[in-house]
């Protein structure tokens, strides 16, 4: 497996040149776009790594999966889905228009920013610290890594420039879907700035793959919630390229604009990828190619 | 004229029962919906009044005309229209979607909220007080009334509940069309809360009708700016009922959700109407009927 | 006047180089884009011409004004406006989306293609020939020109390539707004292919300017219908540049993609312009500049 | 299994009262809404039936899966997906607007009507008969049923009232995505009117579940095409309720407005359901409930 991963990293390395780092967040723009790394954690505790796997990077949208899991564990499915829908949208992650023109009274799903803000606001906690602390704690449980932290520089950088998210949050306030705008926004942007490595992502993926059981056999997420998370990862995990990813790769996965992808192959493995050069829809361009190849080689598609 | 006005007010009084007061601002919702008043100021200084003409009410969207005039006087047409368009939209006043889906880099016109926020941000002044003070001063110049004030209760009430406007403002910030969100929002909502009477509106209307010359012959607005204001009043002055109003009434006019309408018949007269019961598009329901009838009786259409 | 017109044609001639002829209709694409001509007919029967005024060209969208007038004369305002709205849209002339997403049960106005198809279907006549014949007859009445004909080549060329209009027509059929799709489409495209000259357009403009009375004092259109036509020309006559045209020129006008503009200055004059090089929104680029200049020189704005 | 199915049919029978038959096609509206039937065909050739399983009904949108498979077998993935996208939309099946306002040059996916029309036009065949004959032949191959026929009455009924589809087809013609509008429309509506039973659907589902191998072990569809079909069934198979169906049921499935659902559980079974009472999004209301329950009882979710 290790050799396969090394071969694939090498093979798809050139792809990094076709993308570019997210430029709307200064600190992300400064990343080296040529990086590409992967970690696979298998059901039988095997850990395989290749490329730039040791890098730390921020979760960004991958954190939406963690927040959704926690919100459901906190409030129950019924409550959460009374305030956010279940449908893929075909629209960009920061889109507002459907809520306006179709007068849907809730965001279409928890993986677009509008839905993610609602989900974060539902997580229990008196303060931003408590909410974010509980998300970090869940990540620590899933990964066994007790050193999960928020990257304060990235958080601050995003907080100051997050005008579109702020617009979304005020729009949601008008719809009575969130209450405290600035707090929700701060919690959301802090969760996006949580730092992880490919190994952390792979272990989260494995935990979902094993229906809530971690690599070292601790049950930390209910099976039904793990299943639900993987389902959203298929229908809306790769922004508005989710359909294409499902066709070409066929693995539940969630990407973030920092270049991370967390993937979960039911009952087989978790995968963490890092490659900050992005394609036009915001997904790691070499990371996606790497996963497509890996899926074909190991027949990982769930379809 | 006075008799005609009294007859028309009486005739259309019943119409007030078919509308209702704006309900999204608590203080507006408390108004007596049966009120209907009108003041006409003619070119030769005649002043004619009927019905509930002495009432004070807030300008709301009517203030967008004043702000536009001042912004152009401050920055010039070129600058203003590099940041806001000239086209009617057919969409509701608080709409965002076109800026998102058509990626227009500016609001479609200065009479929808998005455009009005940009316009207000262009008005000169170091502070909110200075900006609003200058708008009040312009109104005082146009009306000769030196007692123009902001209704602080209405301002405060709107400021606390103005989530959609705040969403718009942050969206505009992302487009680099406004800089200081809260200041712009405060200035905008203060201008909306400026109190006037039917007579004030009629005098503003006459000033525009006379290409910037007041009822008492002081030149306070450049002729070309007056013309421009009247043109926007025709194409976008009555929200997304402007087209129908142009067909049925044919007079440049601007309405506000407090129930006011300011109308301007070129070289003939200015008209101020107050009738807080609104139709579904946010225009005074009896006021519109009254103006339609008056236009027909006196052949006021510009077409 | 003649000298003024000649001077202005010469002055704005270079502008033709900045636009290009409509390319979606083969026969229009073959026109010489450098052409520019104007005819003005004044209230006192003065006729002034300059440039390429003798050219014949097809009415295209200018015919929408004729069709609207005839449909109202045939069916009455109430019937017509129960099936088509009065509001400007800010959208392109061939747009469908608002009818779908806002589930408006009628096109927004009679000057966009969707609305024009409905209007044409309302014109009385058992056959296409009869409908189109009656439109031609009305044009002959307004212009005194008894040689008005359809350009069969242009008609045929458009009929074969008019997929978007056909899509619109079937959409309208589903909304029960038109009945016979192919007949309506044929009548509509025949009316678009009616050939006229600048002088014809100027005389139509004058007829509307004089509230239905022709240059030679025959009353051929009811005054109220003339007024209504001019109002739509202001709010939606120049496609989605109508707002800007109202600001800069301030004259009721209707353009067509063949490069014609018909303008109507109330109680003063009618103007016909021909300049097939178009700007991005489909209006004659030099023709618009010419009218803007003329309006300023002669103070023609209605505002 | 048979007892389980009978119990579930009985249990969810009452649900049929909460929906209603499709009303836009006269012949579908006449169906008895209380019907509910199911057939399951398992990998080891077991066939289990309950309720109104013997009914014949038309495939409607379920035929889109067959057409997609055939088009890919005819033209290859690359060609097909150069003309139709892979993304779920969140919009109704007959939506046009996204192609207009986002100027996407192709329909978002092959399961909405716009995409399905393009797919059908790609199927090889000189005539409508040949195209439809080849689709019928493929169904016969997959099901082993050599009596597959088009219901001519349903076809004719749809063909005459299919204004929205005709609008879509002309729109696609303008985008150069289809060539012969009427032929494509006829082929598409004929494929929709192909009659099948629950057993046929179950066998199609099993064929896809077994990566192209039929219940009696004939290989009739390439494995990669079967996988692709199942993927689209997950992301867009249940109209704009696909996301919710994935969460609640978790099985690749495609529904039609006649009340049929074809479902495919990888390597385990195919399922055919018939229940013509529909929910608001056009899916069999009792059929969906039945599948949700069955999925839970037998743990069929792929996630």
Short mmCIF file of N, CA and C in Angstrom, two decimals, chain C residues 108-249:
data_model
loop_
_atom_site.label_atom_id
_atom_site.label_comp_id
_atom_site.label_asym_id
_atom_site.label_seq_id
_atom_site.Cartn_x
_atom_site.Cartn_y
_atom_site.Cartn_z
N UNK C 108 -43.49 39.86 -17.91
CA UNK C 108 -43.45 41.12 -17.17
C UNK C 108 -43.91 42.34 -17.93
N UNK C 109 -43.67 42.40 -19.23
CA UNK C 109 -44.15 43.55 -20.00
C UNK C 109 -44.23 43.22 -21.48
N UNK C 110 -44.88 44.07 -22.27
CA UNK C 110 -45.11 43.74 -23.69
C UNK C 110 -43.90 44.00 -24.57
N UNK C 111 -42.80 44.51 -24.02
CA UNK C 111 -41.65 44.85 -24.84
C UNK C 111 -40.57 43.76 -24.82
N UNK C 112 -40.66 42.82 -23.89
CA UNK C 112 -39.78 41.65 -23.98
C UNK C 112 -40.45 40.62 -24.90
N UNK C 113 -39.68 39.73 -25.44
CA UNK C 113 -40.24 38.81 -26.44
C UNK C 113 -41.42 38.00 -25.91
N UNK C 114 -41.31 37.52 -24.67
CA UNK C 114 -42.40 36.71 -24.12
C UNK C 114 -43.70 37.50 -24.14
N UNK C 115 -43.64 38.74 -23.68
CA UNK C 115 -44.84 39.58 -23.67
C UNK C 115 -45.31 39.91 -25.07
N UNK C 116 -44.38 40.15 -25.97
CA UNK C 116 -44.73 40.51 -27.34
C UNK C 116 -45.46 39.36 -28.04
N UNK C 117 -45.05 38.13 -27.75
CA UNK C 117 -45.73 36.97 -28.35
C UNK C 117 -47.19 36.92 -27.89
N UNK C 118 -47.40 37.17 -26.60
CA UNK C 118 -48.77 37.18 -26.08
C UNK C 118 -49.58 38.29 -26.75
N UNK C 119 -48.98 39.46 -26.86
CA UNK C 119 -49.67 40.60 -27.47
C UNK C 119 -50.06 40.28 -28.92
N UNK C 120 -49.13 39.73 -29.67
CA UNK C 120 -49.42 39.41 -31.07
C UNK C 120 -50.55 38.39 -31.18
N UNK C 121 -50.56 37.44 -30.24
CA UNK C 121 -51.62 36.42 -30.31
C UNK C 121 -52.99 37.02 -30.03
N UNK C 122 -53.01 38.20 -29.38
CA UNK C 122 -54.29 38.84 -29.06
C UNK C 122 -54.86 39.66 -30.21
N UNK C 123 -54.03 39.98 -31.19
CA UNK C 123 -54.50 40.79 -32.32
C UNK C 123 -55.54 40.00 -33.11
N UNK C 124 -56.60 40.68 -33.47
CA UNK C 124 -57.69 39.99 -34.18
C UNK C 124 -57.29 39.58 -35.58
N UNK C 125 -57.85 38.47 -36.02
CA UNK C 125 -57.54 37.97 -37.36
C UNK C 125 -57.64 36.46 -37.37
N UNK C 126 -58.30 35.93 -38.39
CA UNK C 126 -58.47 34.48 -38.47
C UNK C 126 -57.17 33.80 -38.85
N UNK C 127 -56.36 34.53 -39.63
CA UNK C 127 -55.14 33.92 -40.15
C UNK C 127 -53.95 34.82 -39.84
N UNK C 128 -52.77 34.25 -40.04
CA UNK C 128 -51.56 35.05 -39.90
C UNK C 128 -51.62 36.25 -40.84
N UNK C 129 -52.03 36.00 -42.06
CA UNK C 129 -52.08 37.08 -43.05
C UNK C 129 -52.97 38.22 -42.57
N UNK C 130 -54.10 37.84 -42.00
CA UNK C 130 -55.03 38.88 -41.57
C UNK C 130 -54.43 39.70 -40.42
N UNK C 131 -53.83 39.00 -39.44
CA UNK C 131 -53.21 39.70 -38.32
C UNK C 131 -52.12 40.66 -38.82
N UNK C 132 -51.22 40.11 -39.62
CA UNK C 132 -50.11 40.93 -40.09
C UNK C 132 -50.62 42.04 -41.00
N UNK C 133 -51.62 41.71 -41.83
CA UNK C 133 -52.21 42.72 -42.71
C UNK C 133 -52.77 43.88 -41.90
N UNK C 134 -53.38 43.57 -40.78
CA UNK C 134 -53.95 44.65 -39.96
C UNK C 134 -52.85 45.48 -39.32
N UNK C 135 -51.74 44.86 -38.95
CA UNK C 135 -50.61 45.66 -38.43
C UNK C 135 -50.06 46.57 -39.52
N UNK C 136 -49.89 45.99 -40.70
CA UNK C 136 -49.37 46.79 -41.82
C UNK C 136 -50.32 47.95 -42.11
N UNK C 137 -51.60 47.67 -42.05
CA UNK C 137 -52.58 48.72 -42.32
C UNK C 137 -52.44 49.86 -41.30
N UNK C 138 -52.25 49.50 -40.05
CA UNK C 138 -52.11 50.54 -39.02
C UNK C 138 -50.85 51.38 -39.28
N UNK C 139 -49.77 50.71 -39.67
CA UNK C 139 -48.55 51.45 -39.98
C UNK C 139 -48.78 52.38 -41.17
N UNK C 140 -49.50 51.89 -42.15
CA UNK C 140 -49.81 52.74 -43.31
C UNK C 140 -50.64 53.95 -42.91
N UNK C 141 -51.55 53.72 -42.00
CA UNK C 141 -52.36 54.83 -41.50
C UNK C 141 -51.48 55.86 -40.78
N UNK C 142 -50.58 55.37 -39.94
CA UNK C 142 -49.76 56.28 -39.14
C UNK C 142 -48.75 57.03 -39.99
N UNK C 143 -48.27 56.38 -41.06
CA UNK C 143 -47.19 56.98 -41.85
C UNK C 143 -47.66 57.62 -43.15
N UNK C 144 -48.86 57.25 -43.59
CA UNK C 144 -49.29 57.73 -44.91
C UNK C 144 -48.57 57.02 -46.05
N UNK C 145 -47.73 56.08 -45.72
CA UNK C 145 -46.98 55.30 -46.72
C UNK C 145 -47.78 54.04 -47.02
N UNK C 146 -48.24 53.89 -48.26
CA UNK C 146 -49.10 52.74 -48.56
C UNK C 146 -48.32 51.58 -49.16
N UNK C 147 -47.01 51.65 -49.04
CA UNK C 147 -46.17 50.59 -49.60
C UNK C 147 -45.43 49.78 -48.56
N UNK C 148 -46.04 49.62 -47.41
CA UNK C 148 -45.40 48.86 -46.33
C UNK C 148 -45.50 47.37 -46.65
N UNK C 149 -44.34 46.69 -46.57
CA UNK C 149 -44.32 45.25 -46.90
C UNK C 149 -43.44 44.47 -45.91
N UNK C 150 -43.71 43.18 -45.88
CA UNK C 150 -42.84 42.29 -45.12
C UNK C 150 -41.65 41.89 -45.99
N UNK C 151 -40.46 41.92 -45.43
CA UNK C 151 -39.28 41.41 -46.13
C UNK C 151 -39.27 39.89 -45.95
N UNK C 152 -39.64 39.21 -47.02
CA UNK C 152 -39.83 37.75 -46.90
C UNK C 152 -38.52 37.02 -46.58
N UNK C 153 -37.43 37.53 -47.11
CA UNK C 153 -36.15 36.86 -46.84
C UNK C 153 -35.77 36.94 -45.37
N UNK C 154 -35.93 38.14 -44.81
CA UNK C 154 -35.63 38.28 -43.39
C UNK C 154 -36.58 37.42 -42.56
N UNK C 155 -37.85 37.45 -42.91
CA UNK C 155 -38.82 36.62 -42.18
C UNK C 155 -38.40 35.16 -42.20
N UNK C 156 -38.11 34.67 -43.40
CA UNK C 156 -37.80 33.26 -43.54
C UNK C 156 -36.53 32.91 -42.74
N UNK C 157 -35.54 33.77 -42.86
CA UNK C 157 -34.28 33.57 -42.16
C UNK C 157 -34.50 33.48 -40.64
N UNK C 158 -35.34 34.36 -40.12
CA UNK C 158 -35.59 34.34 -38.67
C UNK C 158 -36.46 33.15 -38.27
N UNK C 159 -37.42 32.85 -39.14
CA UNK C 159 -38.36 31.78 -38.81
C UNK C 159 -37.63 30.45 -38.61
N UNK C 160 -36.61 30.26 -39.42
CA UNK C 160 -35.89 28.99 -39.36
C UNK C 160 -34.91 28.89 -38.19
N UNK C 161 -34.52 30.02 -37.65
CA UNK C 161 -33.49 30.00 -36.61
C UNK C 161 -34.00 30.47 -35.25
N UNK C 162 -35.30 30.63 -35.15
CA UNK C 162 -35.85 31.30 -33.97
C UNK C 162 -36.14 30.31 -32.84
N UNK C 163 -35.13 29.54 -32.45
CA UNK C 163 -35.35 28.49 -31.47
C UNK C 163 -35.73 29.02 -30.09
N UNK C 164 -35.08 30.09 -29.70
CA UNK C 164 -35.39 30.64 -28.38
C UNK C 164 -36.81 31.19 -28.33
N UNK C 165 -37.23 31.89 -29.38
CA UNK C 165 -38.61 32.38 -29.41
C UNK C 165 -39.60 31.23 -29.42
N UNK C 166 -39.25 30.15 -30.11
CA UNK C 166 -40.13 28.98 -30.13
C UNK C 166 -40.21 28.37 -28.73
N UNK C 167 -39.08 28.34 -28.06
CA UNK C 167 -39.07 27.85 -26.67
C UNK C 167 -39.99 28.72 -25.81
N UNK C 168 -39.86 30.03 -25.95
CA UNK C 168 -40.72 30.96 -25.21
C UNK C 168 -42.19 30.70 -25.51
N UNK C 169 -42.50 30.51 -26.79
CA UNK C 169 -43.89 30.33 -27.19
C UNK C 169 -44.49 29.07 -26.58
N UNK C 170 -43.72 27.98 -26.57
CA UNK C 170 -44.24 26.75 -25.97
C UNK C 170 -44.39 26.90 -24.46
N UNK C 171 -43.49 27.62 -23.85
CA UNK C 171 -43.60 27.91 -22.42
C UNK C 171 -44.91 28.68 -22.15
N UNK C 172 -45.19 29.66 -22.99
CA UNK C 172 -46.40 30.47 -22.84
C UNK C 172 -47.66 29.64 -23.09
N UNK C 173 -47.54 28.69 -24.00
CA UNK C 173 -48.66 27.77 -24.26
C UNK C 173 -48.99 26.99 -22.98
N UNK C 174 -47.94 26.54 -22.29
CA UNK C 174 -48.17 25.81 -21.05
C UNK C 174 -48.88 26.67 -20.00
N UNK C 175 -48.59 27.97 -20.03
CA UNK C 175 -49.23 28.89 -19.09
C UNK C 175 -50.61 29.34 -19.58
N UNK C 176 -51.07 28.76 -20.71
CA UNK C 176 -52.36 29.13 -21.30
C UNK C 176 -52.41 30.58 -21.73
N UNK C 177 -51.26 31.16 -22.06
CA UNK C 177 -51.25 32.56 -22.48
C UNK C 177 -51.30 32.70 -24.00
N UNK C 178 -50.87 31.69 -24.71
CA UNK C 178 -51.12 31.69 -26.15
C UNK C 178 -51.66 30.32 -26.51
N UNK C 179 -52.32 30.26 -27.65
CA UNK C 179 -52.96 29.01 -28.02
C UNK C 179 -52.20 28.35 -29.18
N UNK C 180 -52.18 29.04 -30.33
CA UNK C 180 -51.57 28.42 -31.50
C UNK C 180 -50.12 28.87 -31.65
N UNK C 181 -49.19 28.02 -31.26
CA UNK C 181 -47.79 28.40 -31.18
C UNK C 181 -47.20 28.80 -32.53
N UNK C 182 -47.32 27.94 -33.53
CA UNK C 182 -46.65 28.24 -34.79
C UNK C 182 -47.25 29.47 -35.47
N UNK C 183 -48.58 29.60 -35.40
CA UNK C 183 -49.22 30.78 -35.98
C UNK C 183 -48.77 32.06 -35.31
N UNK C 184 -48.71 32.01 -33.98
CA UNK C 184 -48.31 33.21 -33.24
C UNK C 184 -46.86 33.57 -33.58
N UNK C 185 -46.03 32.54 -33.63
CA UNK C 185 -44.63 32.78 -33.94
C UNK C 185 -44.47 33.35 -35.36
N UNK C 186 -45.23 32.80 -36.29
CA UNK C 186 -45.14 33.30 -37.65
C UNK C 186 -45.60 34.76 -37.73
N UNK C 187 -46.73 35.03 -37.09
CA UNK C 187 -47.23 36.41 -37.11
C UNK C 187 -46.21 37.35 -36.46
N UNK C 188 -45.64 36.91 -35.35
CA UNK C 188 -44.67 37.74 -34.63
C UNK C 188 -43.44 38.01 -35.50
N UNK C 189 -42.93 36.97 -36.14
CA UNK C 189 -41.71 37.15 -36.93
C UNK C 189 -42.00 37.91 -38.23
N UNK C 190 -43.22 37.79 -38.74
CA UNK C 190 -43.58 38.61 -39.90
C UNK C 190 -43.66 40.08 -39.52
N UNK C 191 -44.25 40.36 -38.35
CA UNK C 191 -44.33 41.77 -37.94
C UNK C 191 -42.93 42.33 -37.74
N UNK C 192 -42.01 41.51 -37.23
CA UNK C 192 -40.63 41.96 -37.03
C UNK C 192 -39.95 42.27 -38.38
N UNK C 193 -40.41 41.61 -39.43
CA UNK C 193 -39.77 41.74 -40.74
C UNK C 193 -40.43 42.80 -41.62
N UNK C 194 -41.37 43.55 -41.04
CA UNK C 194 -41.98 44.65 -41.81
C UNK C 194 -40.91 45.70 -42.10
N UNK C 195 -40.84 46.12 -43.35
CA UNK C 195 -39.80 47.08 -43.75
C UNK C 195 -40.29 48.52 -43.67
N UNK C 196 -39.45 49.36 -43.16
CA UNK C 196 -39.78 50.79 -43.07
C UNK C 196 -38.51 51.61 -43.36
N UNK C 197 -38.68 52.94 -43.36
CA UNK C 197 -37.55 53.85 -43.50
C UNK C 197 -37.52 54.77 -42.28
N UNK C 198 -36.48 55.56 -42.18
CA UNK C 198 -36.41 56.54 -41.09
C UNK C 198 -37.63 57.46 -41.11
N UNK C 199 -38.07 57.82 -42.31
CA UNK C 199 -39.22 58.73 -42.39
C UNK C 199 -40.47 58.06 -41.82
N UNK C 200 -40.66 56.79 -42.15
CA UNK C 200 -41.80 56.07 -41.58
C UNK C 200 -41.74 56.09 -40.05
N UNK C 201 -40.57 55.79 -39.51
CA UNK C 201 -40.42 55.77 -38.05
C UNK C 201 -40.70 57.14 -37.45
N UNK C 202 -40.19 58.17 -38.10
CA UNK C 202 -40.40 59.53 -37.60
C UNK C 202 -41.89 59.86 -37.58
N UNK C 203 -42.59 59.42 -38.62
CA UNK C 203 -44.02 59.72 -38.67
C UNK C 203 -44.81 58.93 -37.63
N UNK C 204 -44.40 57.71 -37.39
CA UNK C 204 -45.01 56.94 -36.30
C UNK C 204 -44.76 57.65 -34.97
N UNK C 205 -43.51 58.09 -34.78
CA UNK C 205 -43.15 58.81 -33.55
C UNK C 205 -43.98 60.08 -33.39
N UNK C 206 -44.15 60.80 -34.48
CA UNK C 206 -44.94 62.04 -34.40
C UNK C 206 -46.40 61.73 -34.09
N UNK C 207 -46.91 60.68 -34.69
CA UNK C 207 -48.30 60.30 -34.44
C UNK C 207 -48.51 60.04 -32.94
N UNK C 208 -47.57 59.33 -32.32
CA UNK C 208 -47.68 59.10 -30.87
C UNK C 208 -47.47 60.40 -30.11
N UNK C 209 -46.56 61.25 -30.59
CA UNK C 209 -46.28 62.54 -29.94
C UNK C 209 -47.51 63.43 -29.94
N UNK C 210 -48.33 63.27 -31.00
CA UNK C 210 -49.54 64.09 -31.12
C UNK C 210 -50.77 63.32 -30.63
N UNK C 211 -50.54 62.36 -29.77
CA UNK C 211 -51.64 61.62 -29.14
C UNK C 211 -52.57 60.98 -30.16
N UNK C 212 -51.94 60.43 -31.22
CA UNK C 212 -52.73 59.63 -32.15
C UNK C 212 -53.06 60.34 -33.45
N UNK C 213 -52.70 61.60 -33.52
CA UNK C 213 -52.99 62.38 -34.74
C UNK C 213 -51.75 62.33 -35.64
N UNK C 214 -51.96 62.02 -36.92
CA UNK C 214 -50.82 61.89 -37.83
C UNK C 214 -50.26 63.25 -38.24
N UNK C 215 -49.14 63.20 -38.93
CA UNK C 215 -48.50 64.43 -39.42
C UNK C 215 -49.47 65.25 -40.28
N UNK C 216 -50.40 64.54 -40.94
CA UNK C 216 -51.37 65.27 -41.78
C UNK C 216 -52.75 65.28 -41.14
N UNK C 217 -52.71 65.25 -39.78
CA UNK C 217 -53.92 65.54 -39.01
C UNK C 217 -55.07 64.54 -39.06
N UNK C 218 -54.73 63.27 -39.39
CA UNK C 218 -55.76 62.24 -39.28
C UNK C 218 -55.63 61.58 -37.91
N UNK C 219 -56.74 61.35 -37.23
CA UNK C 219 -56.71 60.72 -35.91
C UNK C 219 -56.79 59.21 -36.13
N UNK C 220 -55.69 58.47 -35.84
CA UNK C 220 -55.70 57.05 -36.15
C UNK C 220 -55.49 56.13 -34.94
N UNK C 221 -55.09 56.72 -33.83
CA UNK C 221 -54.90 55.94 -32.60
C UNK C 221 -55.51 56.73 -31.45
N UNK C 222 -56.27 56.10 -30.58
CA UNK C 222 -56.84 56.84 -29.44
C UNK C 222 -55.74 57.49 -28.60
N UNK C 223 -56.01 58.66 -28.09
CA UNK C 223 -55.02 59.41 -27.30
C UNK C 223 -54.48 58.58 -26.14
N UNK C 224 -55.36 57.90 -25.42
CA UNK C 224 -54.91 57.17 -24.23
C UNK C 224 -53.98 56.01 -24.62
N UNK C 225 -54.22 55.42 -25.79
CA UNK C 225 -53.36 54.33 -26.22
C UNK C 225 -51.99 54.87 -26.65
N UNK C 226 -51.98 56.03 -27.29
CA UNK C 226 -50.72 56.68 -27.65
C UNK C 226 -49.89 56.95 -26.41
N UNK C 227 -50.54 57.46 -25.39
CA UNK C 227 -49.83 57.78 -24.14
C UNK C 227 -49.24 56.52 -23.52
N UNK C 228 -50.05 55.48 -23.49
CA UNK C 228 -49.61 54.21 -22.93
C UNK C 228 -48.39 53.67 -23.69
N UNK C 229 -48.45 53.77 -25.02
CA UNK C 229 -47.32 53.29 -25.82
C UNK C 229 -46.05 54.06 -25.47
N UNK C 230 -46.16 55.37 -25.38
CA UNK C 230 -44.99 56.19 -25.03
C UNK C 230 -44.45 55.85 -23.65
N UNK C 231 -45.35 55.53 -22.73
CA UNK C 231 -44.90 55.19 -21.38
C UNK C 231 -44.06 53.92 -21.39
N UNK C 232 -44.55 52.89 -22.09
CA UNK C 232 -43.75 51.67 -22.20
C UNK C 232 -42.43 51.94 -22.91
N UNK C 233 -42.44 52.87 -23.88
CA UNK C 233 -41.20 53.18 -24.58
C UNK C 233 -40.17 53.75 -23.59
N UNK C 234 -40.64 54.52 -22.61
CA UNK C 234 -39.71 55.06 -21.61
C UNK C 234 -39.22 53.97 -20.67
N UNK C 235 -40.14 53.17 -20.13
CA UNK C 235 -39.71 52.22 -19.10
C UNK C 235 -39.06 50.97 -19.66
N UNK C 236 -39.43 50.57 -20.88
CA UNK C 236 -38.85 49.33 -21.43
C UNK C 236 -38.54 49.38 -22.91
N UNK C 237 -38.37 50.56 -23.49
CA UNK C 237 -38.23 50.65 -24.94
C UNK C 237 -36.85 50.31 -25.49
N UNK C 238 -35.83 50.46 -24.66
CA UNK C 238 -34.47 50.27 -25.15
C UNK C 238 -33.84 49.03 -24.51
N UNK C 239 -34.59 47.94 -24.49
CA UNK C 239 -34.13 46.71 -23.85
C UNK C 239 -33.69 46.99 -22.41
N UNK C 240 -32.69 46.25 -21.91
CA UNK C 240 -32.27 46.51 -20.54
C UNK C 240 -31.22 47.63 -20.44
N UNK C 241 -31.35 48.60 -21.36
CA UNK C 241 -30.63 49.86 -21.22
C UNK C 241 -31.64 51.00 -21.16
N UNK C 242 -32.90 50.68 -20.93
CA UNK C 242 -33.96 51.69 -20.94
C UNK C 242 -33.75 52.74 -19.86
N UNK C 243 -33.31 52.30 -18.68
CA UNK C 243 -33.09 53.23 -17.59
C UNK C 243 -32.01 54.25 -17.94
N UNK C 244 -30.92 53.75 -18.49
CA UNK C 244 -29.83 54.65 -18.86
C UNK C 244 -30.26 55.61 -19.97
N UNK C 245 -31.02 55.11 -20.93
CA UNK C 245 -31.50 55.95 -22.02
C UNK C 245 -32.42 57.05 -21.49
N UNK C 246 -33.27 56.70 -20.53
CA UNK C 246 -34.17 57.70 -19.94
C UNK C 246 -33.35 58.80 -19.27
N UNK C 247 -32.29 58.40 -18.57
CA UNK C 247 -31.44 59.38 -17.89
C UNK C 247 -30.71 60.25 -18.91
N UNK C 248 -30.12 59.64 -19.91
CA UNK C 248 -29.23 60.38 -20.80
C UNK C 248 -29.97 61.08 -21.94
N UNK C 249 -31.08 60.51 -22.40
CA UNK C 249 -31.78 61.08 -23.54
C UNK C 249 -33.14 61.63 -23.12
#
